[in-house]
Coordinates of N, CA and C in Angstrom, one line a residue:
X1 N -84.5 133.1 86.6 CA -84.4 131.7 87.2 C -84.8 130.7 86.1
X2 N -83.8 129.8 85.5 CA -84.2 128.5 85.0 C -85.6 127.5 85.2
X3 N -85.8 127.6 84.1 CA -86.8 126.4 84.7 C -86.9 125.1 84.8
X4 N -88.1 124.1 85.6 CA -86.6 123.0 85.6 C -86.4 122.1 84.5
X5 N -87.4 122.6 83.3 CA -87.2 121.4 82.2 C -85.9 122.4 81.3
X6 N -85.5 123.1 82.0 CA -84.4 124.1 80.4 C -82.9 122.8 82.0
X7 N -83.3 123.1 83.0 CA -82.0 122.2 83.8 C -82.1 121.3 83.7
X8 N -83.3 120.7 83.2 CA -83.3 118.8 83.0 C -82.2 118.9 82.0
X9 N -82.6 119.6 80.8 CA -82.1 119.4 79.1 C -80.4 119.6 79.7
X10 N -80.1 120.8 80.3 CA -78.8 121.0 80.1 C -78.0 120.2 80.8
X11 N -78.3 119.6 82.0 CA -77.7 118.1 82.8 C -77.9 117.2 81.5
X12 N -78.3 116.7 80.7 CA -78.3 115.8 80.2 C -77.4 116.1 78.7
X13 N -77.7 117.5 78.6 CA -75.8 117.1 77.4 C -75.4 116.9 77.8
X14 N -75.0 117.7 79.3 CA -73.3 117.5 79.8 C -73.0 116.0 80.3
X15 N -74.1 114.7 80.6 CA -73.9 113.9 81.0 C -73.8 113.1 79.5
X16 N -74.2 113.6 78.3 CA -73.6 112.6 77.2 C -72.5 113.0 76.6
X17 N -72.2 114.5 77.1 CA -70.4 115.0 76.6 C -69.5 114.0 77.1
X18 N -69.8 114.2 78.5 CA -69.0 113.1 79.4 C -68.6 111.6 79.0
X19 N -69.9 110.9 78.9 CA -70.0 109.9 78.4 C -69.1 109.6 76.8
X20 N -69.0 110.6 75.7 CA -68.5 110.7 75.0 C -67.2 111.0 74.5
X21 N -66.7 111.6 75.9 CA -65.2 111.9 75.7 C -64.4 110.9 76.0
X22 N -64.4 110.2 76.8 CA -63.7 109.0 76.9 C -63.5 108.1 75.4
X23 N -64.5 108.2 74.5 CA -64.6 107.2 73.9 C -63.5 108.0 72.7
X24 N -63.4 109.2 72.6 CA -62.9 109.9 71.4 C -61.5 110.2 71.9
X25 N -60.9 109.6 73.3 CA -59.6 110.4 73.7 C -59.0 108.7 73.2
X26 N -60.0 107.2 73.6 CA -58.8 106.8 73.8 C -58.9 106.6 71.8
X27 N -59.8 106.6 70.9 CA -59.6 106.5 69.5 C -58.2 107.5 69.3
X28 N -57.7 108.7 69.6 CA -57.0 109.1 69.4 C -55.7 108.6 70.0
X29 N -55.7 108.1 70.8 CA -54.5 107.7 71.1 C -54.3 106.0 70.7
X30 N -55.1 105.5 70.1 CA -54.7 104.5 69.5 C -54.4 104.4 67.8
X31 N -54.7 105.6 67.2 CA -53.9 105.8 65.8 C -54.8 104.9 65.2
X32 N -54.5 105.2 63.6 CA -54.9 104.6 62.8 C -54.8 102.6 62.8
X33 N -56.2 102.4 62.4 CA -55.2 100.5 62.5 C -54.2 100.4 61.5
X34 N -53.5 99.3 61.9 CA -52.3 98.2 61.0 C -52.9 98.0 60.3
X35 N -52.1 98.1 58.8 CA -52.6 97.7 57.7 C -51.2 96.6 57.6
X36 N -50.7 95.9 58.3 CA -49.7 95.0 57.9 C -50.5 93.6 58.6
X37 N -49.7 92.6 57.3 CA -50.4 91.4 57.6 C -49.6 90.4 58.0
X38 N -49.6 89.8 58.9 CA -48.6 88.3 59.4 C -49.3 87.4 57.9
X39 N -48.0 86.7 57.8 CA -48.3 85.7 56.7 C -47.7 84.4 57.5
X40 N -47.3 84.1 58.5 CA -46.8 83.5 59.2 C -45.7 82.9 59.1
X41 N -44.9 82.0 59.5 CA -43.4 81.6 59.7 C -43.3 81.3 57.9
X42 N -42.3 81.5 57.8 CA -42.0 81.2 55.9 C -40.5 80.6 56.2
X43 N -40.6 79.4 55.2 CA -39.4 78.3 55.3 C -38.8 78.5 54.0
X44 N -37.8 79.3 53.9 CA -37.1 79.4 52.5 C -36.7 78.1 51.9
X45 N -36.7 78.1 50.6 CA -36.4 77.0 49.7 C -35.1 77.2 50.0
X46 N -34.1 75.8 50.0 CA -32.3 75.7 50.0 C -32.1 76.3 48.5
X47 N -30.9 76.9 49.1 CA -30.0 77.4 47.8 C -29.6 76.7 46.8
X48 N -29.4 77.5 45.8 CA -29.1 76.3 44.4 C -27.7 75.9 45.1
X49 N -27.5 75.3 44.0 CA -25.8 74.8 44.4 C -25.1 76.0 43.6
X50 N -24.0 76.8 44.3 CA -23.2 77.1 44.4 C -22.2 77.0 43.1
X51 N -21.9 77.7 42.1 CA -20.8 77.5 41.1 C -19.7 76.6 41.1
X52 N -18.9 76.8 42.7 CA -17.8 76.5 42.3 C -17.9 75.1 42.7
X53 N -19.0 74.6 43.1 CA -19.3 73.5 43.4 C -20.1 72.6 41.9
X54 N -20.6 73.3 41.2 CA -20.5 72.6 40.2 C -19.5 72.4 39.5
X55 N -18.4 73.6 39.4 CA -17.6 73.1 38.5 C -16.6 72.5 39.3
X56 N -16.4 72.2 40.4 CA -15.5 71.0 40.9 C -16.0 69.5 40.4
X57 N -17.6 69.5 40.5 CA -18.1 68.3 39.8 C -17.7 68.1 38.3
X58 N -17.4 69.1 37.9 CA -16.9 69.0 36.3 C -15.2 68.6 36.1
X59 N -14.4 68.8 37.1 CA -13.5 68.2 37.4 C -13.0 66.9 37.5
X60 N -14.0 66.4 38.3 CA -14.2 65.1 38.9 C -14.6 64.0 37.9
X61 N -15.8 64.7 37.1 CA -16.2 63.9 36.1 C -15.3 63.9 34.8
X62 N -14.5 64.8 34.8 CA -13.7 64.8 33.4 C -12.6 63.6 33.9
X63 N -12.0 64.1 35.2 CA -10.9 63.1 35.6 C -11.4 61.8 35.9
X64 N -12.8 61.1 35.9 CA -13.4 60.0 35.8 C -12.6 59.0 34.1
X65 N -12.3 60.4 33.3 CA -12.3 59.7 32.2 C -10.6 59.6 31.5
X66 N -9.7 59.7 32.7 CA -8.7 59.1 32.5 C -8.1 58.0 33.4
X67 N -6.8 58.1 32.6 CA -6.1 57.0 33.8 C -6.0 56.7 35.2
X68 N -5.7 58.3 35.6 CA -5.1 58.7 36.8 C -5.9 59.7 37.1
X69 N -6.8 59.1 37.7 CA -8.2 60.0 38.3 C -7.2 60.9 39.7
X70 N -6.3 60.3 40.6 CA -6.1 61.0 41.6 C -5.2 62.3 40.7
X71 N -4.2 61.9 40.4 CA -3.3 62.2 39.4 C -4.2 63.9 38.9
X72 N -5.1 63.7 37.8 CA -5.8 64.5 37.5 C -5.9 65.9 38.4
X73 N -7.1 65.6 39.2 CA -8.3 66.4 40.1 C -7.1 66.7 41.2
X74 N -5.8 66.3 41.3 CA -5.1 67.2 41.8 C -4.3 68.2 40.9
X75 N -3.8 67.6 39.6 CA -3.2 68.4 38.7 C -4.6 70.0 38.5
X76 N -5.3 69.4 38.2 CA -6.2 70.6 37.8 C -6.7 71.6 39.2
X77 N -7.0 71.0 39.9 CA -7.6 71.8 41.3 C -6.6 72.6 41.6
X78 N -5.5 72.7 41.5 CA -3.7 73.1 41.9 C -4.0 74.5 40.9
X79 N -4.7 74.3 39.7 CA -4.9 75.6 38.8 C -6.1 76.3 39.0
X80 N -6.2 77.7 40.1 CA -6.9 78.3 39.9 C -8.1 79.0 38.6
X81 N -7.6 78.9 37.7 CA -8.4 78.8 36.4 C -9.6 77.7 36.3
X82 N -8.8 76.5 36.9 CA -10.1 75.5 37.1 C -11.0 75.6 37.4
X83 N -11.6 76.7 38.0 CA -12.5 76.6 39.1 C -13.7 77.0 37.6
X84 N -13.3 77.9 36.7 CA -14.0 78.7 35.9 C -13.9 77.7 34.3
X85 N -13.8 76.9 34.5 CA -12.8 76.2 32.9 C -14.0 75.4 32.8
X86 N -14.0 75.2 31.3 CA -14.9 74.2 30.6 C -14.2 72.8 30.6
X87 N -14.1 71.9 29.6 CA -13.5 71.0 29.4 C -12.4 71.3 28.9
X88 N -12.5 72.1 27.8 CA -11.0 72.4 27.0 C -10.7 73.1 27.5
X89 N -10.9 74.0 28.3 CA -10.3 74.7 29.5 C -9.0 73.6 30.4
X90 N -9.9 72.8 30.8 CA -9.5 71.6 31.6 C -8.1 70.8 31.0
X91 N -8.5 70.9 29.6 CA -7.3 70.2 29.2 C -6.0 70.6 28.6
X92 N -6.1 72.2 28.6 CA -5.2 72.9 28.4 C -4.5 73.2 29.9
X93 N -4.8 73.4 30.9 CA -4.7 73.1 32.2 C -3.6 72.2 32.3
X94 N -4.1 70.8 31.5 CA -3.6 69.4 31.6 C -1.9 69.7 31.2
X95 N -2.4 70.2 30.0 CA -0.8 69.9 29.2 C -0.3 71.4 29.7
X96 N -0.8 72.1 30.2 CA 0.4 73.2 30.5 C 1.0 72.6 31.8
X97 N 0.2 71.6 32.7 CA 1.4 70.8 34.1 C 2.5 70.4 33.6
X98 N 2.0 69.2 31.9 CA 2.7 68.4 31.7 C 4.2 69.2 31.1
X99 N 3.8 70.4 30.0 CA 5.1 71.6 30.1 C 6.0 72.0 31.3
X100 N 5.1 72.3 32.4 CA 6.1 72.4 33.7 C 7.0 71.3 34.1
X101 N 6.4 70.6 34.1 CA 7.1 69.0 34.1 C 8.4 68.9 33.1
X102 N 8.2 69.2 31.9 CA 9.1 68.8 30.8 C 10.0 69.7 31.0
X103 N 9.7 71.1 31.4 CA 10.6 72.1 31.6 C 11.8 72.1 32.7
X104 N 11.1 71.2 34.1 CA 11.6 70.9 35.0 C 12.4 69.7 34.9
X105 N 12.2 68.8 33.9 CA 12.8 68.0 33.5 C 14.7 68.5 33.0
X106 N 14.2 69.6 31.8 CA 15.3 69.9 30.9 C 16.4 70.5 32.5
X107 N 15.6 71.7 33.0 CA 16.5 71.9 34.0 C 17.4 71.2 34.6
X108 N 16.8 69.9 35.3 CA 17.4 68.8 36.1 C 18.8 68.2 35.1
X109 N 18.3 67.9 34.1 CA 19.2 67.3 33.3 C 20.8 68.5 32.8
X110 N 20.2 69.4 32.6 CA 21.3 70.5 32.4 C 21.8 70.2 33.8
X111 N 21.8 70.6 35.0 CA 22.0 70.8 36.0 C 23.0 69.8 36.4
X112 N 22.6 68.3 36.4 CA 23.1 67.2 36.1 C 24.6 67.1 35.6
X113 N 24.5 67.7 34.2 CA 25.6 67.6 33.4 C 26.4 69.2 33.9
X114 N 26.0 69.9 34.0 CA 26.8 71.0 35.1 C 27.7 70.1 36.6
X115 N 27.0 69.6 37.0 CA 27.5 68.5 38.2 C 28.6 67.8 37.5
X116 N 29.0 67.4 36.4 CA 30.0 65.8 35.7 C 30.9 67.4 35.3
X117 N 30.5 68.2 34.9 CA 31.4 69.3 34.6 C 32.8 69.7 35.9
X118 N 31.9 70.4 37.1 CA 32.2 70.3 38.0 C 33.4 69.1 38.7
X119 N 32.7 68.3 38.4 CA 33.6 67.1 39.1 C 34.9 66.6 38.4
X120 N 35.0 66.6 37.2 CA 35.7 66.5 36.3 C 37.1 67.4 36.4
X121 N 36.4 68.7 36.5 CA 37.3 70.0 36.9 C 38.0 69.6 38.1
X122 N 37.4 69.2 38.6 CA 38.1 69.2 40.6 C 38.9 67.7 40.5
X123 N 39.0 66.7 39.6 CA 40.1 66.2 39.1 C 40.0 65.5 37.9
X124 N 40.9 64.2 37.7 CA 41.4 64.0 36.8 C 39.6 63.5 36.1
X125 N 39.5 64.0 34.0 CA 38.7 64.0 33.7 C 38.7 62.3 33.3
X126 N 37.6 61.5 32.8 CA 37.9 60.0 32.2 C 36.5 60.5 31.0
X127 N 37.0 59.2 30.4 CA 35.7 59.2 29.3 C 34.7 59.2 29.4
X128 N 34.0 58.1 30.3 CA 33.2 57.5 31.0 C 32.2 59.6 31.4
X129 N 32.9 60.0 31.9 CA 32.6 61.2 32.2 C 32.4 62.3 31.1
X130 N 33.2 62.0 30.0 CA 32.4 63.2 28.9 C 30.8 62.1 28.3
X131 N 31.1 61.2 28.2 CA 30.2 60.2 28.0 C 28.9 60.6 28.8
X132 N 28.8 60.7 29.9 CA 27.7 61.2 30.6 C 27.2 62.5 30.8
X133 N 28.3 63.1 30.3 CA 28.0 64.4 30.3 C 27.5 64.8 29.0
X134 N 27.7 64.1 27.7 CA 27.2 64.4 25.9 C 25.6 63.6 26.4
X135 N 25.0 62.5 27.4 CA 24.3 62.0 27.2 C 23.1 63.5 28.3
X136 N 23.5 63.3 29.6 CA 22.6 64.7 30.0 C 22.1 65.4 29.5
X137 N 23.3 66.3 28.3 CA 23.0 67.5 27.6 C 21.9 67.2 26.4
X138 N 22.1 65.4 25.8 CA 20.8 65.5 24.4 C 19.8 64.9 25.8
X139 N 19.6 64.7 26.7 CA 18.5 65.0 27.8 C 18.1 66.2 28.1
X140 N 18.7 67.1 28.1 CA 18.3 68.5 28.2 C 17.5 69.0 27.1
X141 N 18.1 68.3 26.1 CA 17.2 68.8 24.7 C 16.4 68.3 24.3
X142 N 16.4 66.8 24.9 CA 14.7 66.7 24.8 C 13.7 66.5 25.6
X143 N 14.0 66.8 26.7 CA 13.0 67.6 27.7 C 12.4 69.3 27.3
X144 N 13.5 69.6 26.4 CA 12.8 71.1 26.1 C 12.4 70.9 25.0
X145 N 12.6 70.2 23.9 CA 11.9 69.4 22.6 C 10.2 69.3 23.3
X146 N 10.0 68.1 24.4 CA 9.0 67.8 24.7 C 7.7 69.2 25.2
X147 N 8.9 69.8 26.0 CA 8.1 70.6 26.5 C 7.4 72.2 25.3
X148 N 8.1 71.9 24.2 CA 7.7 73.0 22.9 C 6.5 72.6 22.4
X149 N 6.4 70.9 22.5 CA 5.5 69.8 21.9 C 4.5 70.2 22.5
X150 N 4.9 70.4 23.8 CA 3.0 70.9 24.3 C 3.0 72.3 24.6
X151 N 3.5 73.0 24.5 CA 3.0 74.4 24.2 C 2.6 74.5 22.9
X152 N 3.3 74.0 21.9 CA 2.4 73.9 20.5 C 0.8 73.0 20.7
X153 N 0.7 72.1 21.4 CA -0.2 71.2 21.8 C -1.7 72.1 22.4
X154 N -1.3 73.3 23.1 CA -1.9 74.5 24.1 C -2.6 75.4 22.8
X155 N -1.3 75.5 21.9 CA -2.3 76.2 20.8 C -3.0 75.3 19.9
X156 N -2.7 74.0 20.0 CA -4.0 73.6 18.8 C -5.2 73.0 19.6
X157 N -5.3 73.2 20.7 CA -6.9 73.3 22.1 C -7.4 74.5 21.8
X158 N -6.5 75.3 21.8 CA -7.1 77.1 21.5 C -7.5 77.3 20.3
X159 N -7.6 76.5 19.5 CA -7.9 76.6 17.6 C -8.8 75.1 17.2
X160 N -9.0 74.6 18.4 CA -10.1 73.8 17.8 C -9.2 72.4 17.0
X161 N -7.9 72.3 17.1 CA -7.5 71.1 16.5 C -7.3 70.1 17.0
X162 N -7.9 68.9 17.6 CA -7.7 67.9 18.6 C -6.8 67.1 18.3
X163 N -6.9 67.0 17.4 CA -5.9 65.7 16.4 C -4.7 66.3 16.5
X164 N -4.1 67.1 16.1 CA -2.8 67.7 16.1 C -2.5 68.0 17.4
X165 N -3.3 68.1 18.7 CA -3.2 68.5 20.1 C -2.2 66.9 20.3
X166 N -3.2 66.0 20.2 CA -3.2 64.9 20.7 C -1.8 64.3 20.0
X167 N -1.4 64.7 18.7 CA -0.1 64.3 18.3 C 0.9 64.7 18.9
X168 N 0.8 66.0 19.9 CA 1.8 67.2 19.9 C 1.8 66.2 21.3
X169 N 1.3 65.8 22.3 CA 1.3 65.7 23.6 C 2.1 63.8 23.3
X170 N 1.5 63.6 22.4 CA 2.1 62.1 22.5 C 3.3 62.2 22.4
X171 N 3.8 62.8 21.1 CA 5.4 63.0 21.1 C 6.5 63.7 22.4
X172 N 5.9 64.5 23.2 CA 6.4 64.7 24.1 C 6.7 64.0 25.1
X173 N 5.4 63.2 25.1 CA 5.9 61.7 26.4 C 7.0 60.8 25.8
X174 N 7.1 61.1 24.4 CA 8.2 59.8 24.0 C 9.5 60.3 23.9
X175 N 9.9 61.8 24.0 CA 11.3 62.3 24.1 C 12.1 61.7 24.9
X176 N 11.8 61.7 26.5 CA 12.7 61.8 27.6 C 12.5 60.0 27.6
X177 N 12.0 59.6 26.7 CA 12.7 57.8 26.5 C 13.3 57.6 25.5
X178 N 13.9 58.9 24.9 CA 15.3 58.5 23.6 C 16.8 58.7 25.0
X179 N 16.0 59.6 25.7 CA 17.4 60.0 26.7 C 17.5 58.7 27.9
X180 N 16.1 58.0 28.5 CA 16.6 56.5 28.9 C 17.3 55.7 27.7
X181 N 16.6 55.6 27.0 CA 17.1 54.2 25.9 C 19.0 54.6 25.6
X182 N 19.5 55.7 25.4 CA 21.1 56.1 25.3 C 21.4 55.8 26.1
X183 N 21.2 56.4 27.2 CA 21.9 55.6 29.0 C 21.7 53.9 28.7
X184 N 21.0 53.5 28.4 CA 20.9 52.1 28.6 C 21.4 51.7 27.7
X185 N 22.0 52.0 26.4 CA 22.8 51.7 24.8 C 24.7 51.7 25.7
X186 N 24.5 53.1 26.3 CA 25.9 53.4 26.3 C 26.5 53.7 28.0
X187 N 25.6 53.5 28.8 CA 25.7 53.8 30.1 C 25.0 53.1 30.7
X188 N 25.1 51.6 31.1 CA 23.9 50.5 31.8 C 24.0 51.1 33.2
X189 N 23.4 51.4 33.6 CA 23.2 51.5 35.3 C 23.4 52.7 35.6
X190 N 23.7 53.9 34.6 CA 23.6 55.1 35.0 C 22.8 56.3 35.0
X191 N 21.2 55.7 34.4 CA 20.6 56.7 34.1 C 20.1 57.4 35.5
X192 N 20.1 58.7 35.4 CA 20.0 59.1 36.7 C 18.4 59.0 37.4
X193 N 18.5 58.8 38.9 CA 17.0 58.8 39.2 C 16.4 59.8 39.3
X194 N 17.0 60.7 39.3 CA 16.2 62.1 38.8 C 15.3 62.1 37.7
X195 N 15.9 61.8 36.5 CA 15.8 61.9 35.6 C 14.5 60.6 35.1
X196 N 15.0 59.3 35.7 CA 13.9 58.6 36.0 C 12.2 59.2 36.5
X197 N 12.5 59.9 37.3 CA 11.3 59.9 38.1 C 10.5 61.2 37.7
X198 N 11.5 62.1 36.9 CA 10.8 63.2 35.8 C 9.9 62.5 34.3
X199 N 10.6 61.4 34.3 CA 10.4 60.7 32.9 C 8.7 60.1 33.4
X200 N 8.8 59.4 34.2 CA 7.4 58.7 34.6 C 6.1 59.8 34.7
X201 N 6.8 61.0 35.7 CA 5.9 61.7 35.9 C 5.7 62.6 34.7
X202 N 6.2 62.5 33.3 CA 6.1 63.1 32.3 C 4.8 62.3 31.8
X203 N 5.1 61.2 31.9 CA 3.8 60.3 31.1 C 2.9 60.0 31.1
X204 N 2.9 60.1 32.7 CA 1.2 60.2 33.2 C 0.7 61.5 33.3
X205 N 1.6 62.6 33.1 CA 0.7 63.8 33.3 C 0.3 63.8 31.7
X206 N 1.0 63.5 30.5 CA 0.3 63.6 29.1 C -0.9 62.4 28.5
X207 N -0.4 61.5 29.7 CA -1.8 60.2 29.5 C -2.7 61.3 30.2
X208 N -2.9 61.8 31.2 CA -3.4 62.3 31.6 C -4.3 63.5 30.5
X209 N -3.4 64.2 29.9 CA -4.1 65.4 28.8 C -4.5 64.7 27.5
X210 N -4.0 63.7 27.9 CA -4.5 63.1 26.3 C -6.2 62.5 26.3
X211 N -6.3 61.5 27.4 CA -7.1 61.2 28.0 C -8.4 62.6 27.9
X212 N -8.1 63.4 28.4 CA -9.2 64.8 28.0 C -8.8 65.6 27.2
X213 N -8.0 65.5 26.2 CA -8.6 66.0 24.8 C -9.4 65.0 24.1
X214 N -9.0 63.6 24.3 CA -9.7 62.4 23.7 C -11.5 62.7 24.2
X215 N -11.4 62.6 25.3 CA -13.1 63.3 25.7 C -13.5 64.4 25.3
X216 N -12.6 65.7 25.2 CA -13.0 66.8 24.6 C -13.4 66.7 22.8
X217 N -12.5 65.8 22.5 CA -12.9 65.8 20.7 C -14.0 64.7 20.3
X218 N -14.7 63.8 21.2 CA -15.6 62.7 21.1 C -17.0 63.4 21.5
X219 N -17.2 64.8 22.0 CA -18.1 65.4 22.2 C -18.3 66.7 21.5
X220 N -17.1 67.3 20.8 CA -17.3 68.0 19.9 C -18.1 68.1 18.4

C-alpha cells in the first residue's frame, strides 16, 4: 500500500503533464513563425516613355523644320521604317516618296500619250495630235530623269554626301517643269491636269527632303 506522500507526489506530475500538454499540442499545430515581412502598399514609379513614342516625337520635330509640316509627318509616318529611323533615316524616307511620286508621274504621262495614240487610231490623225503626243512622251522622260535624280540622291544620304543629295533632289523638282513650260511654248491650254497635280505634288515632297537633308547636314 502506497503511502500518502509517494500519492501526493504522483497526483501532482500527472496534474503538471496535463497542464502541459495543452500548451505543446497547440505550439505544434501552429508551425514555425512567418518570417515574411509586409512592407506595405508600394506605388510604382510611371513608365519611361515608350520608343515608339519617342521616335514619333523625332518625326514631328524634324517635320517642324520644313515647309509642309502636315505634308511631312504624314509622308514619313506612312513608312513603317520611321518608327526606327534617325534623321537621315527620315530623309531618305523623304526622297524615296518623292521617287514614288516621280515614278508615278512618268507612268501617267506615258499612259496619257498611249490615250492620243489610241484616239488617233480610232480616227482621222491631226497634228495637233502627234504634237501632244511628242510632248507626253519627253514628260515621260522626265519624270523618270527626275525620279533617277533621287534614287541617286538616296545613295549620297547613305554615303554621307549632303551636298550632292541636295543637288540630286533639286534637279528633280525642276524636270516635270521643262514638260509644263513645252505645253505652254507649243500647246497653251493643254497641259494635262494630271500631269499638273503630279508636278506640284513633286515639289513639295522634294521641298520637303530637301528641307531635312538641309537639317541633317547643319548638325553633322
Amino acid at each position: 500500500m502506497a503511502s500518502p506522500m509517494a500519492t501526493t507526489t504522483k497526483n501532482a506530475l500527472v496534474l503538471l503533464l496535463l497542464a502541459l500538454l495543452p500548451l505543446a499540442t497547440l505550439s505544434s499545430r501552429a508551425g514555425p513563425p512567418s518570417t515574411h515581412k509586409s512592407h506595405g502598399p508600394k506605388h510604382p514609379s510611371p513608365p519611361p516613355p515608350s520608343p515608339p513614342a519617342a521616335l514619333a516625337a523625332l518625326v514631328r520635330t524634324t517635320c517642324n523644320s520644313t515647309a509642309y509640316y502636315d505634308l511631312c509627318v504624314s509622308t514619313l509616318s506612312a513608312d513603317p521604317s520611321s518608327a526606327t529611323a534617325d534623321v537621315r533615316g527620315l530623309s531618305a524616307i523623304a526622297v524615296s516618296a518623292a521617287a514614288a511620286n516621280a515614278s508615278g508621274g512618268a507612268a501617267t504621262a506615258a499612259a496619257l500619250a498611249a490615250n492620243v495614240v489610241a484616239n488617233a487610231t480610232a480616227g482621222p490623225s491631226t497634228a495637233d495630235d502627234a504634237t501632244v503626243q511628242a510632248l507626253l512622251r519627253t514628260c515621260a522622260a522626265k519624270y523618270g530623269q527626275a525620279r533617277d535624280a533621287l534614287s541617286a540622291a538616296r545613295g549620297s544620304i547613305a554615303g554621307q554626301d549632303y551636298d550632292y543629295a541636295s543637288v540630286q533632289v533639286s534637279a528633280a523638282a525642276e524636270y516635270p517643269q521643262v514638260c509644263r513650260v513645252l505645253f505652254q511654248r507649243q500647246r497653251p491650254g493643254a497641259y494635262p491636269a494630271e500631269l499638273a497635280a503630279r508636278e506640284e505634288a513633286l515639289r513639295q515632297l522634294c521641298t520637303v527632303a530637301l528641307d531635312i537633308i538641309t537639317l541633317l547636314s547643319n548638325s553633322s
